[in-house]
PDB file of C-alpha atoms and ligand atoms in Angstrom:
ATOM      1  CA  UNK A   9      -3.120  38.696   5.507  1.00 85.00           C
ATOM      2  CA  UNK A  10      -2.592  34.789   4.571  1.00 96.00           C
ATOM      3  CA  UNK A  11      -0.041  34.017   3.171  1.00 98.00           C
ATOM      4  CA  UNK A  12       0.396  30.910   0.925  1.00 98.00           C
ATOM      5  CA  UNK A  13       4.314  29.583   1.610  1.00 98.00           C
ATOM      6  CA  UNK A  14       5.751  26.205  -0.058  1.00 98.00           C
ATOM      7  CA  UNK A  15       8.792  25.758   2.404  1.00 98.00           C
ATOM      8  CA  UNK A  16      11.690  23.247   2.030  1.00 98.00           C
ATOM      9  CA  UNK A  17      13.333  20.895   5.022  1.00 98.00           C
ATOM     10  CA  UNK A  18      16.423  19.731   3.453  1.00 98.00           C
ATOM     11  CA  UNK A  19      16.734  17.975   6.857  1.00 98.00           C
ATOM     12  CA  UNK A  20      20.421  16.360   7.049  1.00 98.00           C
ATOM     13  CA  UNK A  21      21.214  16.265   3.405  1.00 98.00           C
ATOM     14  CA  UNK A  22      23.312  17.463   0.854  1.00 98.00           C
ATOM     15  CA  UNK A  23      27.320  19.014   1.162  1.00 98.00           C
ATOM     16  CA  UNK A  24      27.595  22.542   1.081  1.00 98.00           C
ATOM     17  CA  UNK A  25      28.432  22.811  -2.797  1.00 98.00           C
ATOM     18  CA  UNK A  26      25.416  20.701  -3.596  1.00 98.00           C
ATOM     19  CA  UNK A  27      23.202  22.660  -1.341  1.00 98.00           C
ATOM     20  CA  UNK A  28      24.750  26.184  -3.149  1.00 98.00           C
ATOM     21  CA  UNK A  29      23.661  24.491  -6.700  1.00 98.00           C
ATOM     22  CA  UNK A  30      20.176  23.298  -5.615  1.00 98.00           C
ATOM     23  CA  UNK A  31      19.667  26.837  -4.353  1.00 98.00           C
ATOM     24  CA  UNK A  32      20.505  28.583  -7.039  1.00 98.00           C
ATOM     25  CA  UNK A  33      18.528  26.245  -9.235  1.00 98.00           C
ATOM     26  CA  UNK A  34      15.481  26.946  -7.207  1.00 98.00           C
ATOM     27  CA  UNK A  35      16.265  30.834  -7.272  1.00 98.00           C
ATOM     28  CA  UNK A  36      16.996  31.311 -11.065  1.00 98.00           C
ATOM     29  CA  UNK A  37      13.325  29.141 -11.623  1.00 98.00           C
ATOM     30  CA  UNK A  38      11.682  31.545  -9.508  1.00 98.00           C
ATOM     31  CA  UNK A  39      13.072  34.309 -10.829  1.00 97.00           C
ATOM     32  CA  UNK A  40      12.510  33.234 -13.981  1.00 97.00           C
ATOM     33  CA  UNK A  41       8.875  31.697 -13.832  1.00 97.00           C
ATOM     34  CA  UNK A  42       7.960  33.376 -10.679  1.00 96.00           C
ATOM     35  CA  UNK A  43       5.858  32.094  -7.744  1.00 97.00           C
ATOM     36  CA  UNK A  44       2.420  32.621  -6.647  1.00 97.00           C
ATOM     37  CA  UNK A  45       3.450  31.767  -3.095  1.00 98.00           C
ATOM     38  CA  UNK A  46       6.344  32.527  -0.683  1.00 98.00           C
ATOM     39  CA  UNK A  47       8.839  30.117  -1.664  1.00 98.00           C
ATOM     40  CA  UNK A  48      11.484  29.229   1.757  1.00 98.00           C
ATOM     41  CA  UNK A  49      14.814  26.696   1.982  1.00 98.00           C
ATOM     42  CA  UNK A  50      15.358  24.523   5.429  1.00 99.00           C
ATOM     43  CA  UNK A  51      18.994  24.032   4.856  1.00 98.00           C
ATOM     44  CA  UNK A  52      21.509  22.551   7.258  1.00 98.00           C
ATOM     45  CA  UNK A  53      22.938  25.213   9.922  1.00 98.00           C
ATOM     46  CA  UNK A  54      26.907  24.796   7.724  1.00 98.00           C
ATOM     47  CA  UNK A  55      24.620  26.052   4.307  1.00 98.00           C
ATOM     48  CA  UNK A  56      22.858  28.766   5.563  1.00 98.00           C
ATOM     49  CA  UNK A  57      25.188  31.553   5.046  1.00 98.00           C
ATOM     50  CA  UNK A  58      25.917  30.440   1.665  1.00 98.00           C
ATOM     51  CA  UNK A  59      22.771  29.658   0.614  1.00 98.00           C
ATOM     52  CA  UNK A  60      21.591  33.304   1.976  1.00 98.00           C
ATOM     53  CA  UNK A  61      24.388  34.624  -0.641  1.00 98.00           C
ATOM     54  CA  UNK A  62      22.729  32.465  -3.604  1.00 98.00           C
ATOM     55  CA  UNK A  63      19.692  33.087  -3.618  1.00 98.00           C
ATOM     56  CA  UNK A  64      17.483  36.660  -3.911  1.00 98.00           C
ATOM     57  CA  UNK A  65      16.001  36.628  -0.269  1.00 97.00           C
ATOM     58  CA  UNK A  66      13.791  38.730  -1.399  1.00 97.00           C
ATOM     59  CA  UNK A  67      11.685  35.989  -3.036  1.00 97.00           C
ATOM     60  CA  UNK A  68      13.868  33.049  -1.426  1.00 98.00           C
ATOM     61  CA  UNK A  69      13.924  32.972   2.103  1.00 98.00           C
ATOM     62  CA  UNK A  70      16.182  30.706   3.608  1.00 98.00           C
ATOM     63  CA  UNK A  71      15.149  28.699   7.239  1.00 99.00           C
ATOM     64  CA  UNK A  72      17.136  27.465   9.695  1.00 98.00           C
ATOM     65  CA  UNK A  73      16.161  23.826  10.760  1.00 98.00           C
ATOM     66  CA  UNK A  74      16.269  24.633  14.471  1.00 98.00           C
ATOM     67  CA  UNK A  75      17.484  26.621  17.435  1.00 98.00           C
ATOM     68  CA  UNK A  76      19.135  26.541  20.462  1.00 98.00           C
ATOM     69  CA  UNK A  77      16.193  27.376  23.487  1.00 98.00           C
ATOM     70  CA  UNK A  78      19.492  29.542  25.185  1.00 98.00           C
ATOM     71  CA  UNK A  79      20.359  32.925  24.400  1.00 98.00           C
ATOM     72  CA  UNK A  80      24.300  32.380  24.506  1.00 98.00           C
ATOM     73  CA  UNK A  81      26.915  30.663  26.408  1.00 98.00           C
ATOM     74  CA  UNK A  82      28.181  27.492  26.998  1.00 98.00           C
ATOM     75  CA  UNK A  83      26.138  25.255  25.238  1.00 98.00           C
ATOM     76  CA  UNK A  84      29.115  23.320  23.282  1.00 98.00           C
ATOM     77  CA  UNK A  85      27.083  22.636  19.380  1.00 98.00           C
ATOM     78  CA  UNK A  86      24.214  24.995  19.803  1.00 98.00           C
ATOM     79  CA  UNK A  87      23.469  27.475  17.275  1.00 98.00           C
ATOM     80  CA  UNK A  88      21.136  30.453  18.558  1.00 98.00           C
ATOM     81  CA  UNK A  89      18.566  32.259  17.263  1.00 98.00           C
ATOM     82  CA  UNK A  90      20.734  35.346  17.047  1.00 98.00           C
ATOM     83  CA  UNK A  91      23.495  33.655  15.423  1.00 98.00           C
ATOM     84  CA  UNK A  92      20.916  32.300  12.522  1.00 98.00           C
ATOM     85  CA  UNK A  93      19.074  35.866  12.354  1.00 98.00           C
ATOM     86  CA  UNK A  94      22.894  37.281  11.782  1.00 98.00           C
ATOM     87  CA  UNK A  95      23.502  35.066   8.470  1.00 98.00           C
ATOM     88  CA  UNK A  96      20.475  36.421   6.892  1.00 98.00           C
ATOM     89  CA  UNK A  97      18.109  33.859   7.558  1.00 98.00           C
ATOM     90  CA  UNK A  98      14.777  34.952   7.783  1.00 98.00           C
ATOM     91  CA  UNK A  99      12.732  31.502   9.526  1.00 98.00           C
ATOM     92  CA  UNK A 100      13.509  29.158  11.431  1.00 98.00           C
ATOM     93  CA  UNK A 101      11.766  25.468  11.285  1.00 98.00           C
ATOM     94  CA  UNK A 102      10.929  24.220  15.145  1.00 98.00           C
ATOM     95  CA  UNK A 103       9.465  21.656  16.533  1.00 98.00           C
ATOM     96  CA  UNK A 104       9.682  18.809  13.274  1.00 98.00           C
ATOM     97  CA  UNK A 105       8.651  15.664  14.255  1.00 98.00           C
ATOM     98  CA  UNK A 106      12.516  14.552  14.028  1.00 98.00           C
ATOM     99  CA  UNK A 107      13.442  16.833  16.183  1.00 98.00           C
ATOM    100  CA  UNK A 108      10.604  15.929  18.802  1.00 98.00           C
ATOM    101  CA  UNK A 109      11.693  12.274  18.647  1.00 97.00           C
ATOM    102  CA  UNK A 110      14.652  12.012  18.462  1.00 98.00           C
ATOM    103  CA  UNK A 111      15.982  14.939  20.391  1.00 98.00           C
ATOM    104  CA  UNK A 112      13.712  15.181  23.057  1.00 98.00           C
ATOM    105  CA  UNK A 113      11.917  18.530  22.056  1.00 98.00           C
ATOM    106  CA  UNK A 114       8.822  18.883  23.978  1.00 98.00           C
ATOM    107  CA  UNK A 115       6.222  21.560  24.192  1.00 98.00           C
ATOM    108  CA  UNK A 116       8.154  23.616  27.159  1.00 98.00           C
ATOM    109  CA  UNK A 117      11.336  23.545  24.922  1.00 98.00           C
ATOM    110  CA  UNK A 118       9.639  24.563  21.872  1.00 98.00           C
ATOM    111  CA  UNK A 119       8.034  27.470  24.054  1.00 98.00           C
ATOM    112  CA  UNK A 120      11.980  28.476  24.684  1.00 98.00           C
ATOM    113  CA  UNK A 121      12.660  28.423  21.247  1.00 98.00           C
ATOM    114  CA  UNK A 122       9.744  30.246  19.961  1.00 98.00           C
ATOM    115  CA  UNK A 123      10.270  33.103  22.250  1.00 98.00           C
ATOM    116  CA  UNK A 124      13.688  33.428  21.039  1.00 98.00           C
ATOM    117  CA  UNK A 125      13.279  32.969  17.373  1.00 98.00           C
ATOM    118  CA  UNK A 126      10.518  36.061  17.554  1.00 98.00           C
ATOM    119  CA  UNK A 127      12.864  38.232  19.828  1.00 98.00           C
ATOM    120  CA  UNK A 128      15.512  37.505  17.223  1.00 98.00           C
ATOM    121  CA  UNK A 129      12.928  38.797  14.090  1.00 98.00           C
ATOM    122  CA  UNK A 130      12.538  35.491  12.557  1.00 98.00           C
ATOM    123  CA  UNK A 131       9.151  33.302  11.539  1.00 98.00           C
ATOM    124  CA  UNK A 132       9.011  30.569  13.113  1.00 98.00           C
ATOM    125  CA  UNK A 133       7.619  27.466  11.364  1.00 98.00           C
ATOM    126  CA  UNK A 134       5.981  25.693  13.751  1.00 99.00           C
ATOM    127  CA  UNK A 135       4.955  21.917  13.282  1.00 98.00           C
ATOM    128  CA  UNK A 136       2.435  19.988  14.835  1.00 98.00           C
ATOM    129  CA  UNK A 137       1.548  16.453  14.404  1.00 98.00           C
ATOM    130  CA  UNK A 138       0.140  12.987  15.515  1.00 98.00           C
ATOM    131  CA  UNK A 139       2.014   9.428  15.262  1.00 97.00           C
ATOM    132  CA  UNK A 140       0.080   6.927  13.700  1.00 96.00           C
ATOM    133  CA  UNK A 141      -1.721   5.444  16.808  1.00 96.00           C
ATOM    134  CA  UNK A 142      -2.779   8.569  17.610  1.00 97.00           C
ATOM    135  CA  UNK A 143      -4.296   8.997  14.281  1.00 96.00           C
ATOM    136  CA  UNK A 144      -5.836   5.277  14.471  1.00 95.00           C
ATOM    137  CA  UNK A 145      -7.391   5.733  17.990  1.00 97.00           C
ATOM    138  CA  UNK A 146      -9.153   9.357  16.811  1.00 97.00           C
ATOM    139  CA  UNK A 147      -6.678  11.742  18.788  1.00 98.00           C
ATOM    140  CA  UNK A 148      -5.354  14.120  16.033  1.00 98.00           C
ATOM    141  CA  UNK A 149      -6.915  16.948  17.586  1.00 98.00           C
ATOM    142  CA  UNK A 150      -6.605  16.871  20.792  1.00 98.00           C
ATOM    143  CA  UNK A 151      -2.692  15.805  20.080  1.00 98.00           C
ATOM    144  CA  UNK A 152      -2.526  18.958  18.261  1.00 98.00           C
ATOM    145  CA  UNK A 153      -3.952  21.104  20.439  1.00 98.00           C
ATOM    146  CA  UNK A 154      -2.307  20.854  23.188  1.00 98.00           C
ATOM    147  CA  UNK A 155       0.804  20.878  21.234  1.00 98.00           C
ATOM    148  CA  UNK A 156      -0.153  24.376  20.147  1.00 98.00           C
ATOM    149  CA  UNK A 157      -1.697  25.448  23.808  1.00 98.00           C
ATOM    150  CA  UNK A 158       1.868  24.564  25.366  1.00 98.00           C
ATOM    151  CA  UNK A 159       4.443  26.018  23.159  1.00 98.00           C
ATOM    152  CA  UNK A 160       2.578  28.733  21.295  1.00 98.00           C
ATOM    153  CA  UNK A 161      -0.368  30.258  23.682  1.00 98.00           C
ATOM    154  CA  UNK A 162       1.463  31.942  25.987  1.00 98.00           C
ATOM    155  CA  UNK A 163       2.282  34.841  23.486  1.00 98.00           C
ATOM    156  CA  UNK A 164       0.535  37.670  22.709  1.00 98.00           C
ATOM    157  CA  UNK A 165      -2.043  37.979  19.865  1.00 98.00           C
ATOM    158  CA  UNK A 166       0.488  40.178  17.831  1.00 98.00           C
ATOM    159  CA  UNK A 167       3.152  37.828  18.264  1.00 98.00           C
ATOM    160  CA  UNK A 168       1.213  34.732  17.765  1.00 98.00           C
ATOM    161  CA  UNK A 169       0.164  36.124  14.270  1.00 98.00           C
ATOM    162  CA  UNK A 170       3.811  36.229  13.412  1.00 98.00           C
ATOM    163  CA  UNK A 171       4.140  32.351  13.664  1.00 98.00           C
ATOM    164  CA  UNK A 172       3.621  30.016  10.223  1.00 98.00           C
ATOM    165  CA  UNK A 173       2.361  26.917  11.765  1.00 98.00           C
ATOM    166  CA  UNK A 174       2.599  23.363   9.536  1.00 98.00           C
ATOM    167  CA  UNK A 175       0.308  20.070  10.210  1.00 98.00           C
ATOM    168  CA  UNK A 176       2.309  17.432  10.080  1.00 98.00           C
ATOM    169  CA  UNK A 177       0.815  13.729  10.408  1.00 97.00           C
ATOM    170  CA  UNK A 178       4.234  12.184  11.303  1.00 95.00           C
ATOM    171  CA  UNK A 179       2.780   8.894   9.564  1.00 96.00           C
ATOM    172  CA  UNK A 180       2.860  10.865   6.676  1.00 95.00           C
ATOM    173  CA  UNK A 181       6.551  12.216   6.853  1.00 93.00           C
ATOM    174  CA  UNK A 182       8.840  10.542   4.730  1.00 90.00           C
ATOM    175  CA  UNK A 183       6.468   7.475   3.979  1.00 91.00           C
ATOM    176  CA  UNK A 184       4.533   7.902   0.916  1.00 90.00           C
ATOM    177  CA  UNK A 185       1.618   8.095   2.883  1.00 90.00           C
ATOM    178  CA  UNK A 186      -0.324  11.224   1.944  1.00 92.00           C
ATOM    179  CA  UNK A 187      -3.215  12.370   4.079  1.00 94.00           C
ATOM    180  CA  UNK A 188      -6.009  12.846   1.724  1.00 96.00           C
ATOM    181  CA  UNK A 189      -7.108  16.415   1.127  1.00 97.00           C
ATOM    182  CA  UNK A 190     -10.486  15.774   3.301  1.00 97.00           C
ATOM    183  CA  UNK A 191      -8.144  14.575   5.696  1.00 97.00           C
ATOM    184  CA  UNK A 192      -5.958  17.824   5.280  1.00 98.00           C
ATOM    185  CA  UNK A 193      -8.956  20.173   5.299  1.00 98.00           C
ATOM    186  CA  UNK A 194     -10.376  18.819   8.626  1.00 98.00           C
ATOM    187  CA  UNK A 195      -7.873  19.263  10.685  1.00 98.00           C
ATOM    188  CA  UNK A 196      -6.454  22.316   9.284  1.00 98.00           C
ATOM    189  CA  UNK A 197      -9.980  23.928   9.728  1.00 98.00           C
ATOM    190  CA  UNK A 198      -9.952  22.338  13.465  1.00 98.00           C
ATOM    191  CA  UNK A 199      -6.469  23.857  14.206  1.00 98.00           C
ATOM    192  CA  UNK A 200      -7.547  27.493  12.846  1.00 98.00           C
ATOM    193  CA  UNK A 201     -10.663  26.812  15.062  1.00 98.00           C
ATOM    194  CA  UNK A 202      -8.537  26.717  18.017  1.00 98.00           C
ATOM    195  CA  UNK A 203      -6.839  29.866  17.135  1.00 98.00           C
ATOM    196  CA  UNK A 204      -9.783  31.070  16.817  1.00 98.00           C
ATOM    197  CA  UNK A 205     -10.748  30.530  20.129  1.00 98.00           C
ATOM    198  CA  UNK A 206      -7.749  31.922  21.691  1.00 98.00           C
ATOM    199  CA  UNK A 207      -6.848  34.850  19.376  1.00 98.00           C
ATOM    200  CA  UNK A 208     -10.207  35.606  17.721  1.00 98.00           C
ATOM    201  CA  UNK A 209     -11.337  35.377  13.989  1.00 98.00           C
ATOM    202  CA  UNK A 210      -8.903  37.732  12.616  1.00 98.00           C
ATOM    203  CA  UNK A 211      -6.028  36.392  14.035  1.00 98.00           C
ATOM    204  CA  UNK A 212      -6.853  32.446  13.187  1.00 98.00           C
ATOM    205  CA  UNK A 213      -7.987  33.899   9.210  1.00 98.00           C
ATOM    206  CA  UNK A 214      -4.504  35.370   8.788  1.00 98.00           C
ATOM    207  CA  UNK A 215      -2.783  32.379   9.933  1.00 98.00           C
ATOM    208  CA  UNK A 216      -0.806  30.210   7.870  1.00 98.00           C
ATOM    209  CA  UNK A 217      -0.961  26.588   7.974  1.00 98.00           C
ATOM    210  CA  UNK A 218       1.206  24.283   5.736  1.00 98.00           C
ATOM    211  CA  UNK A 219       0.704  20.759   5.317  1.00 98.00           C
ATOM    212  CA  UNK A 220       3.681  18.112   5.523  1.00 97.00           C
ATOM    213  CA  UNK A 221       3.389  14.499   5.181  1.00 96.00           C
ATOM    214  CA  UNK A 222       4.991  12.952   1.049  1.00 95.00           C
ATOM    215  CA  UNK A 223       3.650  16.558  -0.579  1.00 97.00           C
ATOM    216  CA  UNK A 224       4.907  15.725  -4.338  1.00 97.00           C
ATOM    217  CA  UNK A 225       3.897  17.770  -7.525  1.00 97.00           C
ATOM    218  CA  UNK A 226       1.186  15.160  -8.466  1.00 97.00           C
ATOM    219  CA  UNK A 227      -0.921  15.784  -4.979  1.00 97.00           C
ATOM    220  CA  UNK A 228       0.027  19.680  -4.059  1.00 98.00           C
ATOM    221  CA  UNK A 229      -2.799  20.457  -6.219  1.00 98.00           C
ATOM    222  CA  UNK A 230      -5.355  18.985  -4.424  1.00 98.00           C
ATOM    223  CA  UNK A 231      -4.326  19.508  -1.481  1.00 98.00           C
ATOM    224  CA  UNK A 232      -3.530  23.493  -1.772  1.00 98.00           C
ATOM    225  CA  UNK A 233      -6.707  23.754  -2.930  1.00 98.00           C
ATOM    226  CA  UNK A 234      -8.616  23.179   0.412  1.00 98.00           C
ATOM    227  CA  UNK A 235      -9.454  26.675   1.792  1.00 98.00           C
ATOM    228  CA  UNK A 236      -7.780  25.947   4.871  1.00 98.00           C
ATOM    229  CA  UNK A 237      -4.508  24.422   3.700  1.00 98.00           C
ATOM    230  CA  UNK A 238      -2.131  27.899   2.832  1.00 98.00           C
ATOM    231  CA  UNK A 239       0.814  25.605   1.476  1.00 98.00           C
ATOM    232  CA  UNK A 240       3.154  22.864   2.725  1.00 98.00           C
ATOM    233  CA  UNK A 241       6.341  21.971   4.399  1.00 98.00           C
ATOM    234  CA  UNK A 242       8.492  20.033   1.873  1.00 98.00           C
ATOM    235  CA  UNK A 243      10.882  17.239   2.619  1.00 98.00           C
ATOM    236  CA  UNK A 244      11.976  14.499  -0.185  1.00 97.00           C
ATOM    237  CA  UNK A 245      10.569  16.322  -2.752  1.00 98.00           C
ATOM    238  CA  UNK A 246      12.657  19.674  -1.732  1.00 98.00           C
ATOM    239  CA  UNK A 247      15.972  17.871  -2.763  1.00 98.00           C
ATOM    240  CA  UNK A 248      14.637  18.665  -6.512  1.00 98.00           C
ATOM    241  CA  UNK A 249      14.905  21.508  -7.586  1.00 98.00           C
ATOM    242  CA  UNK A 250      12.020  20.485 -10.651  1.00 97.00           C
ATOM    243  CA  UNK A 251       9.974  18.782  -7.779  1.00 98.00           C
ATOM    244  CA  UNK A 252      10.463  21.508  -6.141  1.00 98.00           C
ATOM    245  CA  UNK A 253       9.034  24.115  -8.574  1.00 98.00           C
ATOM    246  CA  UNK A 254       6.322  21.645  -9.448  1.00 98.00           C
ATOM    247  CA  UNK A 255       4.952  22.209  -5.935  1.00 98.00           C
ATOM    248  CA  UNK A 256       5.488  25.585  -6.170  1.00 98.00           C
ATOM    249  CA  UNK A 257       3.618  25.882  -9.450  1.00 98.00           C
ATOM    250  CA  UNK A 258       0.521  24.298  -7.669  1.00 98.00           C
ATOM    251  CA  UNK A 259      -0.443  27.843  -6.642  1.00 97.00           C
TER     252      UNK A 259
HETATM  253  C1  LIG B 319       8.889  17.003   6.184  1.00 50.33           C
HETATM  254  O1  LIG B 319      10.036  15.854   6.474  1.00 50.33           O
HETATM  255  O2  LIG B 319       8.494  17.635   6.746  1.00 50.33           O
HETATM  256  C2  LIG B 319       8.241  16.366   5.548  1.00 50.33           C
HETATM  257  C3  LIG B 319       7.332  16.268   5.223  1.00 50.33           C
HETATM  258  O3  LIG B 319       8.826  15.363   4.917  1.00 50.33           O
HETATM  259  P1  LIG B 319       8.146  14.208   3.221  1.00 50.33           P
HETATM  260  O4  LIG B 319       7.821  16.107   2.632  1.00 50.33           O
HETATM  261  O5  LIG B 319       9.770  13.492   2.557  1.00 50.33           O
HETATM  262  O6  LIG B 319       7.555  13.682   4.139  1.00 50.33           O
END
């Protein structure tokens, strides 16, 4: 069944102590007020173990923001999917536009990362989305289709069924410029149709497709009200428990 999910992406913010405090606050709010959706915290790798200890992972899953495209070995500074798994994390954010842009992550690299994430029993939150020039040239559909095809369409239907997609128009990330609910619905429906063409209607219908890009408590409800928008990947507004909860409670 398709699941609604609100996932935070803390990026490179928060000391360990601040992160544990924030995660504890989020956990306490979810425990006391409940959540009508899955809740995920995408935290820096250094924080995962302590954040896992600070939350009830049955209610608040913890995500890495990246993992290596190699199994193990002489890759100084890298963190493998099996290491992430061993911390108690449940998800890995893959292919965020910042990683694509600043760290040269290609669809071919992301294909490897996806395979390793799945092989280790972790759920990828796989980011796709176009940059401003591509949107202005009306190429957004083409862009997201290629990203999905090249990184994910080698998967079996069973494995594709384990993927969470996050549509994040790069022009909306951290800019305060949010996609309109109509723009979000239009491209989410298109993404679902691309999945349906490859894997069939049932797999497509069960696929959670999150929206990301300046999603806030004030606009989450109208974005999530769309039939093909199954929640959000939240950057800035995930750094304050109250704001993050404001988005969770849009469901
Ligand atoms: C993100 O980085 O995934 C994101 C959506 O950021 P923001 O919510 O700050 O735009």
